[in-house]
Short mmCIF file of C-alpha atoms in Angstrom, two decimals:
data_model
loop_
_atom_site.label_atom_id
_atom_site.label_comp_id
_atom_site.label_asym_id
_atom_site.label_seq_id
_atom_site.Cartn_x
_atom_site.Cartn_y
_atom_site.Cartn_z
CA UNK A 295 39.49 104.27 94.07
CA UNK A 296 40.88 104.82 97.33
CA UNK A 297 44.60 106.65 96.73
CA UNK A 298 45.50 105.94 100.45
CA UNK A 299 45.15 102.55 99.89
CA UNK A 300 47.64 100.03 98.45
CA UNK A 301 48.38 96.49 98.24
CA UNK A 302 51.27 96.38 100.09
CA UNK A 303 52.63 99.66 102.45
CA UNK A 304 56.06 100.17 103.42
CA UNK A 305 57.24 102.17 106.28
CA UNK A 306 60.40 102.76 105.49
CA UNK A 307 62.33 104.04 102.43
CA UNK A 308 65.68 103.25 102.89
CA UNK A 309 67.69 100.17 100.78
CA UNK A 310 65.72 97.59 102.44
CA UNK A 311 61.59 98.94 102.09
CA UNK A 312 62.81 100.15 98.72
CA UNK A 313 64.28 96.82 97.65
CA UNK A 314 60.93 94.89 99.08
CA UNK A 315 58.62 98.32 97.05
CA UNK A 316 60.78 96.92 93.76
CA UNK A 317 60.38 93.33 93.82
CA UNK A 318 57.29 93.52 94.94
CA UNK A 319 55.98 95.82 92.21
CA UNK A 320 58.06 93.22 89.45
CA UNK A 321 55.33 90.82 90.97
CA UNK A 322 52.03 92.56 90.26
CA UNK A 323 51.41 94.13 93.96
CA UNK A 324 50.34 98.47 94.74
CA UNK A 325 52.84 99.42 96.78
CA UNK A 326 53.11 102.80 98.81
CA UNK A 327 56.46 103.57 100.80
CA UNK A 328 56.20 105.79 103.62
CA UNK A 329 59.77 107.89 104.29
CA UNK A 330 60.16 109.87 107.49
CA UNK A 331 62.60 112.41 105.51
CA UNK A 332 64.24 111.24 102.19
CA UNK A 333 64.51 107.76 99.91
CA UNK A 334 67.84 106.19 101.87
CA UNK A 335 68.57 109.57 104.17
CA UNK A 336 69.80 107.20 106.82
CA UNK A 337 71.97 104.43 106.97
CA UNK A 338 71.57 103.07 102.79
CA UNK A 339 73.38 106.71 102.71
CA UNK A 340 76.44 106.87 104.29
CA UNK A 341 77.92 102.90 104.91
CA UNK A 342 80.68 101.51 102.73
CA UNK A 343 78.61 100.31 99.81
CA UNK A 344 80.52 96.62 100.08
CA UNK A 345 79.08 93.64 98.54
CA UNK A 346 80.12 91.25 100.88
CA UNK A 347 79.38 87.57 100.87
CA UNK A 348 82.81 87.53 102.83
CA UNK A 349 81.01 89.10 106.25
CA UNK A 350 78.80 85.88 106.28
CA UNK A 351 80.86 85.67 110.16
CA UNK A 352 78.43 87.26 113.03
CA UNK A 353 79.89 89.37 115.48
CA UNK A 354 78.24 87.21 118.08
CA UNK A 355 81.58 84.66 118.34
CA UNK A 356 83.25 84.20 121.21
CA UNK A 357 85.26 86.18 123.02
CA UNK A 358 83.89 89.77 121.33
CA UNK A 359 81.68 90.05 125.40
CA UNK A 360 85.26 90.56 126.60
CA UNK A 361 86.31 92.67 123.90
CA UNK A 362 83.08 94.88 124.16
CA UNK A 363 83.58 95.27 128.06
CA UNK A 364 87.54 96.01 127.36
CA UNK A 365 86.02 98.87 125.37
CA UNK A 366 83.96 100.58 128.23
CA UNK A 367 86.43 103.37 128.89
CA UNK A 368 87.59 104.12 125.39
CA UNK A 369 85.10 106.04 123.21
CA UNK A 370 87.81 106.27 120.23
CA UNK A 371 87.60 101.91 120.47
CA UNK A 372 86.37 100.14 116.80
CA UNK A 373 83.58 98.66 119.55
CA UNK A 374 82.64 100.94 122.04
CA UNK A 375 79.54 100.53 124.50
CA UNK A 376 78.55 103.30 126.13
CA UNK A 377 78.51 102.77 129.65
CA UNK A 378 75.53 104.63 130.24
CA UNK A 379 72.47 102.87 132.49
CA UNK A 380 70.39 101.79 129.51
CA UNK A 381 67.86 99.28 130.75
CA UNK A 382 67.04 97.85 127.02
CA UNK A 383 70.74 98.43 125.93
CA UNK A 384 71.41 95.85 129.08
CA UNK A 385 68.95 93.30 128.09
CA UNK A 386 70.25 92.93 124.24
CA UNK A 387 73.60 92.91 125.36
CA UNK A 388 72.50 89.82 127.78
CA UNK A 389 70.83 88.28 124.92
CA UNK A 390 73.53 89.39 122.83
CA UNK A 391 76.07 87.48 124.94
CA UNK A 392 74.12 84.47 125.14
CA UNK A 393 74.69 84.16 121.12
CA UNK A 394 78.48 83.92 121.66
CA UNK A 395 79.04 80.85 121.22
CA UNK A 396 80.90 78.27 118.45
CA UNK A 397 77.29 76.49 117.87
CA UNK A 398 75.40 79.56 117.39
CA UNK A 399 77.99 81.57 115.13
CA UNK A 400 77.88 78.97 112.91
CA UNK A 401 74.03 79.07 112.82
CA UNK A 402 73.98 82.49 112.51
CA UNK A 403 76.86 82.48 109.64
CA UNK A 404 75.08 79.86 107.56
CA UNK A 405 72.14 82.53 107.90
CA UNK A 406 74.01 85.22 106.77
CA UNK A 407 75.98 83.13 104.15
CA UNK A 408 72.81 82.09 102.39
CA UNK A 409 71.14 85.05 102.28
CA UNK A 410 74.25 86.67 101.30
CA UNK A 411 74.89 84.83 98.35
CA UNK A 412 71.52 85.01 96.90
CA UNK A 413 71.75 88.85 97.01
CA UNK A 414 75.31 88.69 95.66
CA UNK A 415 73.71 86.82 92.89
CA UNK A 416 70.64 88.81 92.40
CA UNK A 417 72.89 92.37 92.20
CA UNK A 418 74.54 91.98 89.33
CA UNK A 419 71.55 91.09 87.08
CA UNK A 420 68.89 93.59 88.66
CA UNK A 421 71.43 96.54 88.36
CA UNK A 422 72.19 95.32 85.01
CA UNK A 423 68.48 94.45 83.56
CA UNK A 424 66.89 97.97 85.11
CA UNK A 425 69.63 100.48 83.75
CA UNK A 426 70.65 101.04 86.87
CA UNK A 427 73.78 103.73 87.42
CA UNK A 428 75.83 103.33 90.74
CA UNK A 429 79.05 102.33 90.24
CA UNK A 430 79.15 98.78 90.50
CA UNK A 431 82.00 96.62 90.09
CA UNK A 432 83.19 93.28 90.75
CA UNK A 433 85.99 93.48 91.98
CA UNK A 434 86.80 91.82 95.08
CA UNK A 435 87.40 92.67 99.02
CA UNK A 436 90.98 92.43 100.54
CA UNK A 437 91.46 92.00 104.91
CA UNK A 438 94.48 93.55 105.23
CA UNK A 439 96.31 92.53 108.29
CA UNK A 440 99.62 94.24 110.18
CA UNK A 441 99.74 91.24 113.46
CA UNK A 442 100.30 87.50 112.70
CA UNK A 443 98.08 86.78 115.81
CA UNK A 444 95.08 88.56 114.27
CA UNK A 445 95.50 86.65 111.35
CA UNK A 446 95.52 83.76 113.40
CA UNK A 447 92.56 84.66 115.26
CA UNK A 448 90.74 84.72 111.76
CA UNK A 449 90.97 81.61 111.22
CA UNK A 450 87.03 80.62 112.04
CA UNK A 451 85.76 83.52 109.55
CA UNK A 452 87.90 81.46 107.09
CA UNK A 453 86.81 78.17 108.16
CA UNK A 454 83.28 79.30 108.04
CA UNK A 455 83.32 80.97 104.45
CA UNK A 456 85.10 77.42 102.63
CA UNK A 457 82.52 75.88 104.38
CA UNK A 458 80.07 77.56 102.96
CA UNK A 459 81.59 77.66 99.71
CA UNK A 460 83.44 80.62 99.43
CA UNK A 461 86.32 81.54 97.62
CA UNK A 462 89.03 82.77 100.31
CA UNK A 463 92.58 83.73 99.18
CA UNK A 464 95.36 83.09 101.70
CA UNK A 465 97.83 85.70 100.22
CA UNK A 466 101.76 86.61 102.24
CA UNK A 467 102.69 90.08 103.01
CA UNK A 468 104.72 90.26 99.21
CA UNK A 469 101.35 88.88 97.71
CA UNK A 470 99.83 91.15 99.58
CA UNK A 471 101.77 94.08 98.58
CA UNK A 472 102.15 93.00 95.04
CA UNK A 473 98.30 92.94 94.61
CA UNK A 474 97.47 96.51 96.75
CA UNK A 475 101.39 98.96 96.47
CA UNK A 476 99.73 101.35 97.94
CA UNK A 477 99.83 99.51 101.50
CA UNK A 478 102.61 100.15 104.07
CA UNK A 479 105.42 97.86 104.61
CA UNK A 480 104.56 95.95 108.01
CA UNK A 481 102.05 94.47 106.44
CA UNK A 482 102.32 90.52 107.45
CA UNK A 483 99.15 89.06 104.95
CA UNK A 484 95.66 89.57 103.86
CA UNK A 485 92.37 87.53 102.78
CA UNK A 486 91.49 88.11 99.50
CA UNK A 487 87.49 87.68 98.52
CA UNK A 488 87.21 88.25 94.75
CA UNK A 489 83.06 87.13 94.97
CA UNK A 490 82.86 90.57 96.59
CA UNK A 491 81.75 93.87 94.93
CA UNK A 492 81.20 97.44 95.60
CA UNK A 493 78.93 100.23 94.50
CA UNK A 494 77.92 103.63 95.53
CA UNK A 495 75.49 103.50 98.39
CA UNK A 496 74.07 106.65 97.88
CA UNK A 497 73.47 106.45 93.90
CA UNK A 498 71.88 102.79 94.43
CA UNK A 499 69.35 104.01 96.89
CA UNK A 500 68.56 106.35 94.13
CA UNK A 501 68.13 104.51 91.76
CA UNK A 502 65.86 102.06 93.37
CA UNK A 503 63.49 104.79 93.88
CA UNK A 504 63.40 105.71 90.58
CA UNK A 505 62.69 101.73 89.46
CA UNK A 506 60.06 102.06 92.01
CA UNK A 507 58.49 104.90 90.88
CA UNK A 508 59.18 103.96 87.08
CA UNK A 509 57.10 100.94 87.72
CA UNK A 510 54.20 102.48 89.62
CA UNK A 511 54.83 102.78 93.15
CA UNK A 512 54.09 105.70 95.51
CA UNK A 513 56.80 107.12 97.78
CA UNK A 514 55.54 109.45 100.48
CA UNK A 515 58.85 111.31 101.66
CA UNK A 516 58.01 112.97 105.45
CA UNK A 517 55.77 110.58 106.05
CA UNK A 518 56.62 109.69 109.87
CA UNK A 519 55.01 106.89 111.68
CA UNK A 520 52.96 108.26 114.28
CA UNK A 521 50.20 105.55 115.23
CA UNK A 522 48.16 102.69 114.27
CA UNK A 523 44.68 101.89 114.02
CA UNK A 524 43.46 98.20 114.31
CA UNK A 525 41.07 95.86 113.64
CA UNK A 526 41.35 93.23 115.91
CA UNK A 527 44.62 91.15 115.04
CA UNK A 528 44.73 93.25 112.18
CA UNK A 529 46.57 96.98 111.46
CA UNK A 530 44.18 98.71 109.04
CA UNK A 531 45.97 102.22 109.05
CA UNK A 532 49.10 103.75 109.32
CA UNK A 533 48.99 107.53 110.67
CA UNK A 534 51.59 109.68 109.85
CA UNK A 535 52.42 113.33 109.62
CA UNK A 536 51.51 113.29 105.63
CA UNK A 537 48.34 111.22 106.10
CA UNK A 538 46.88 108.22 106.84
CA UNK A 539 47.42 105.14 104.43
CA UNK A 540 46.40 101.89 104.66
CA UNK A 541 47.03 98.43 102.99
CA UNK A 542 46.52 95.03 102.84
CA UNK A 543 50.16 93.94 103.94
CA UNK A 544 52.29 96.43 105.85
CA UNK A 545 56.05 95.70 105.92
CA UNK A 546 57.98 97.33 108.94
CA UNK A 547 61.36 97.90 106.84
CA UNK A 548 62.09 100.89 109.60
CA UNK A 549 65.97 99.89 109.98
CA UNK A 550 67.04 101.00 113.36
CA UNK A 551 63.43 102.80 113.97
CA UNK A 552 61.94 99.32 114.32
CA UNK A 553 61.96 99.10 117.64
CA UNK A 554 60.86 102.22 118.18
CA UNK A 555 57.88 101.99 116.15
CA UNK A 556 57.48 98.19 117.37
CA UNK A 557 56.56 99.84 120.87
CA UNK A 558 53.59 101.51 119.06
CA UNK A 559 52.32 97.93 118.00
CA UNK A 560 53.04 96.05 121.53
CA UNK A 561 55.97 94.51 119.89
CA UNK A 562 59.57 94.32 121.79
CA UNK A 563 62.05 93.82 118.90
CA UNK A 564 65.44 91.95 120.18
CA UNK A 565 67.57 95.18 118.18
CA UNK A 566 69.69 97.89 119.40
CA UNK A 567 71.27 101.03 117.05
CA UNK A 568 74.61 100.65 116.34
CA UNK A 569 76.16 103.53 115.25
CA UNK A 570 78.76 103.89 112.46
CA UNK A 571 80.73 106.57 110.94
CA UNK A 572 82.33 107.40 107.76
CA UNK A 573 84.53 110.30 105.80
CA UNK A 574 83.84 110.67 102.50
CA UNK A 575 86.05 112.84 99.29
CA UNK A 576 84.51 113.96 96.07
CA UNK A 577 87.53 112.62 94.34
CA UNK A 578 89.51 109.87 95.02
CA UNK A 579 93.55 109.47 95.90
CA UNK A 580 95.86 109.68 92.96
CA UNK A 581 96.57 106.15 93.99
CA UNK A 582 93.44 104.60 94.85
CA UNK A 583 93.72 100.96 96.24
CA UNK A 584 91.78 98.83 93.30
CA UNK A 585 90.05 96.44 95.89
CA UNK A 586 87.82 97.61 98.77
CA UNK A 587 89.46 96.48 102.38
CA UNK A 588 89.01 95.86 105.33
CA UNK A 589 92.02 97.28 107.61
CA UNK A 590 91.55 94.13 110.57
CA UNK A 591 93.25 95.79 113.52
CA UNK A 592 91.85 99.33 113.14
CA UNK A 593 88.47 98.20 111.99
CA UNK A 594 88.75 100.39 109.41
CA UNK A 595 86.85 99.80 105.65
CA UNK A 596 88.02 101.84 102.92
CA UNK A 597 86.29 101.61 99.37
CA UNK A 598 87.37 103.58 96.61
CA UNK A 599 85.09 104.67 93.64
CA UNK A 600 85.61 106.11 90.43
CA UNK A 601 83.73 109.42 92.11
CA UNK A 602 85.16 109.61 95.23
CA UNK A 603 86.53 108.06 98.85
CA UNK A 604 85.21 106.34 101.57
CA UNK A 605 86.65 105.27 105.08
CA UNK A 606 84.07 104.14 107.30
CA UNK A 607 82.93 101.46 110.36
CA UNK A 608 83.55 101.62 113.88
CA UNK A 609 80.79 100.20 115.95
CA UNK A 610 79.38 102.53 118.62
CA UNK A 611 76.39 101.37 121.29
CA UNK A 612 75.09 104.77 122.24
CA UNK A 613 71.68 103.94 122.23
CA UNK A 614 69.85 106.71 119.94
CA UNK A 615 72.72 109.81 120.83
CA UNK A 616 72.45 111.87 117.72
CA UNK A 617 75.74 113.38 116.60
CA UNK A 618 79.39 113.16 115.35
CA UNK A 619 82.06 112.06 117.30
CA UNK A 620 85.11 113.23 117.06
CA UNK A 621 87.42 110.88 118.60
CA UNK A 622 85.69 108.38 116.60
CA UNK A 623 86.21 110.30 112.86
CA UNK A 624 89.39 110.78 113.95
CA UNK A 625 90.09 107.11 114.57
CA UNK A 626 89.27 106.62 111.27
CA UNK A 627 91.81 108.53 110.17
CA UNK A 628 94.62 107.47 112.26
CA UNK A 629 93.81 103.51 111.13
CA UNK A 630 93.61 104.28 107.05
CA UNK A 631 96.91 106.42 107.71
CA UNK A 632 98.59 103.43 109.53
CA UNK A 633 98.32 101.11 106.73
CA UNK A 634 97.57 103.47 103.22
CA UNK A 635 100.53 105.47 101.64
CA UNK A 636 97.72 107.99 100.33
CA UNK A 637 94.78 107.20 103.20
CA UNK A 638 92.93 110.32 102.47
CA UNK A 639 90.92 111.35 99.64
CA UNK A 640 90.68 114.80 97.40
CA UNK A 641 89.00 117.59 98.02
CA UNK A 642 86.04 118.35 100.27
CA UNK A 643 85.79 115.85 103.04
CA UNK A 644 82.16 115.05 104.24
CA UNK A 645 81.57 113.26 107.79
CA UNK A 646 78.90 111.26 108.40
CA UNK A 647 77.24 108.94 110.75
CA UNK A 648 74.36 106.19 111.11
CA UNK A 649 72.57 103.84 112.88
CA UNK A 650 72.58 100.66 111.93
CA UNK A 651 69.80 98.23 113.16
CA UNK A 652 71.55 95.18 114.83
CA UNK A 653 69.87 92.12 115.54
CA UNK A 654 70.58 89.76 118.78
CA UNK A 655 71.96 87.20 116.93
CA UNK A 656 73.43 89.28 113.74
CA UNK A 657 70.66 87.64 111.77
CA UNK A 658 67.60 89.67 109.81
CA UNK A 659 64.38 89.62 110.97
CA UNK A 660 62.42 88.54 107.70
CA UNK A 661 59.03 87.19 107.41
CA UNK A 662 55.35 87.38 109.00
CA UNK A 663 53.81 88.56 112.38
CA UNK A 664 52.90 86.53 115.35
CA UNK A 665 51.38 89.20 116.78
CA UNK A 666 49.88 91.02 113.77
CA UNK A 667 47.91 89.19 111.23
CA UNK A 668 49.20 91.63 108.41
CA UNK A 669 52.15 92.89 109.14
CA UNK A 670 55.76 91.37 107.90
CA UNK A 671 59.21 92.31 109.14
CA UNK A 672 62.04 93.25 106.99
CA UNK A 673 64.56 94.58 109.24
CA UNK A 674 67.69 94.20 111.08
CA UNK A 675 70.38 93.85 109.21
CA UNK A 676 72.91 95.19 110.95
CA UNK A 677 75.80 95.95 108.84
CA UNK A 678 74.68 94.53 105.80
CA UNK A 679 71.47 95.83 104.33
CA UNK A 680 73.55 97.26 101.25
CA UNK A 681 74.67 93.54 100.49
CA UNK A 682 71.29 91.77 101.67
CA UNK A 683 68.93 94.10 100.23
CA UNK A 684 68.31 92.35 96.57
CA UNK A 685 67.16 88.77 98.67
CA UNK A 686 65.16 90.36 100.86
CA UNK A 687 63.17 92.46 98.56
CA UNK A 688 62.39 88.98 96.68
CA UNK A 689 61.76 86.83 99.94
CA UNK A 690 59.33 89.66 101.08
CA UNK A 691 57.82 89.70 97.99
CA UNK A 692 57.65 85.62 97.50
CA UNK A 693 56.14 85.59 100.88
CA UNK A 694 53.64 88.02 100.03
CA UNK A 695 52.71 87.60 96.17
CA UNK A 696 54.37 84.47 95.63
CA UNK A 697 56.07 82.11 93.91
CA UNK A 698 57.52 80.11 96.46
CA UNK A 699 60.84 81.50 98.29
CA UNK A 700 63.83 80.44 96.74
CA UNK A 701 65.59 81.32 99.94
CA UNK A 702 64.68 79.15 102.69
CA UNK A 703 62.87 81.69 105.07
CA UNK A 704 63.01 79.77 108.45
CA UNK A 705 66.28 81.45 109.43
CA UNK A 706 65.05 84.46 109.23
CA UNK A 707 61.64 84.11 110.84
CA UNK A 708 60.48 86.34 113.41
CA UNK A 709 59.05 83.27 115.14
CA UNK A 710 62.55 82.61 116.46
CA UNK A 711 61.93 85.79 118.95
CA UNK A 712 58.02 85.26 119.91
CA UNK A 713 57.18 87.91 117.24
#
């Protein structure tokens, strides 16, 4: 038996290609992961960890062009774009623009919503059923808000999620207060989502790994992509600085990489990096809020955990600049102190950041080739690969192994782009 050859190969170990290596393995397929460093070393590491049904809303509503551009000369903004000449940082923000409209946010957010919700449901059980230990806990999201007019301007995302079928809480600044004490007075209301969850990023990551290696799957950790071979419409191996590997599917779940790696295959993916940031403490405040929020004006998430702290988000188009930055962490700061009695954690404090792999149109790119008669995409989520990672694994897998999808795959198609 060939050992470089699986069923299925994955390039890419983070939450997504180790969600698809899981489900897939549940449904009777080899599976081999290739990792360019370590099993969620990238973005799966360092986000939030929210559960979020209640971010069904794309960014791509309208208005946010002129809110990007009002950004250009502030690098501390919660959106900044670098104004850097970037020719394919140009063209997605074109495309990106073109999205920005009523019709196509509410596309994109029944999309999202769907896909969403099936994960949301999926979670609970799978975490549950395979033993696995990352702090989950359902326990609901609060948007916190200090200006009546951002409230206001919310409206849609609440719109959206009722229509949908979401639970959304209108609650007044003394609700408000009464559910969270540990906000600051000014406080004027907040959005309560109690479908939403939280767990620890990090710990689920890990523990997918070990699922995936408990049930039989290979992970091949410094395994970068370096080039394909092909046979005709058809990529028979994978090259990479631990080998070459081959399989009968191969699943680009490369996160932000994708496009990178989609130059390699003659394939322009519609994504840019967006980069995030977070602060972390080994121990949480002596106060922790109970819910996980979302600070609205300082686009600022904080999620507390029995082991520790977390403020993160910000929203930085950089292109691929490596590196922490400062203004940015220290934004962070400044919004969690504005509305938090006890906005910092205890002990050590760990920075962090991440790309995440944005889409266009805010939606994933799930599903098979155009181009490539054996390859399937499972990429771009954006901001939510934590939260969508359960669905995709089982629509990747459906597609591949079957049964049929119980999540419509159309809008998620890479058809929609050419691909």
């Amino acid at each position: 038996m060939d050992r470089s050859r699986s069923d299925v190969l994955i390039m890419g170990g983070g939450v997504i290609g180790l969600a698809c290596a899981l489900y897939l393995l549940k449904a009777g397929a080899s599976v081999r992961v290739l990792e360019q460093a370590q099993p969620g070393s990238g973005s799966s590491h360092g986000n939030c960890g929210t559960i979020t049904p209640s971010h069904a809303g794309p960014l791509t509503m309208p208005g946010m062009v002129g809110t990007a551009l009002g950004s250009l000369l502030r690098r501390d903004a919660p959106l900044y774009v670098n104004p850097r000449p970037d020719a394919a940082r140009a063209r997605w923000l074109l495309g990106f623009a073109r999205n920005c409209t009523w019709a196509r946010y509410r596309q994109a957010g029944e999309a999202r919503g769907a896909i969403l919700a099936r994960s949301r449901t999926l979670l609970g059980d799978l975490i549950a059923s395979d033993g696995m230990a990352c702090e989950f806990e359902e326990v609901g999201e609060l948007y916190v808000y200090r200006q009546a007019r951002t409230l206001r301007n919310d409206q849609p995302h609440v719109d959206l999620l009722r229509r949908l079928g979401m639970d959304v809480r209108e609650l007044d600044a003394d609700e408000a207060m009464a559910l969270e004490p540990g906000l600051r007075d000014g406080v004027v209301g907040a959005l309560l989502h109690p479908g939403d969850a939280r767990l620890r990023p990090d710990r689920y990551v890990a523990e997918l790994a070990r699922r995936v290696r408990e049930l039989g799957g290979a992970i091949e950790t410094g395994a970068r992509v370096d080039s394909f071979v092909f046979d005709g419409a058809r990529v028979s191996h994978v090259r990479t600085t631990r080998g070459v590997f081959q399989g009968d599917r191969v699943v680009m779940a490369l996160g932000a990489w994708s496009p990178l790696i989609g130059k390699l295959l003659d394939i322009r993916l519609p994504m840019q990096p967006g980069k995030g940031y977070s602060l972390t403490w080994e121990r949480p405040p002596e106060h922790a809020p109970r819910h996980s929020l979302v600070l609205r004006e300082a686009a600022v998430c904080v999620t507390p955990w029995v082991s520790g702290f977390r403020l993160g988000s910000t929203m930085e188009f950089s292109g691929f600049d490596e590196g922490l930055n400062p203004l940015r962490i220290d934004a962070l700061r400044r919004g969690a102190a504005t509305y938090l009695r006890e906005p910092e954690g205890r002990g050590e404090v760990v920075p962090w950041w991440g790309w995440r792999p944005m889409s266009v149109d805010e939606v994933p790119i799930i599903g098979p080739s155009a181009r490539w008669s054996n390859l399937v995409y499972a990429t771009a989520h954006g901001m939510l690969g934590i939260s969508m990672s359960a669905a995709t694994g089982e629509l990747v897998a459906s597609l591949l192994a079957g049964p049929a999808p119980t999540l419509d795959p159309v809008p998620y198609s890479p058809t929609r782009f050419g691909l």
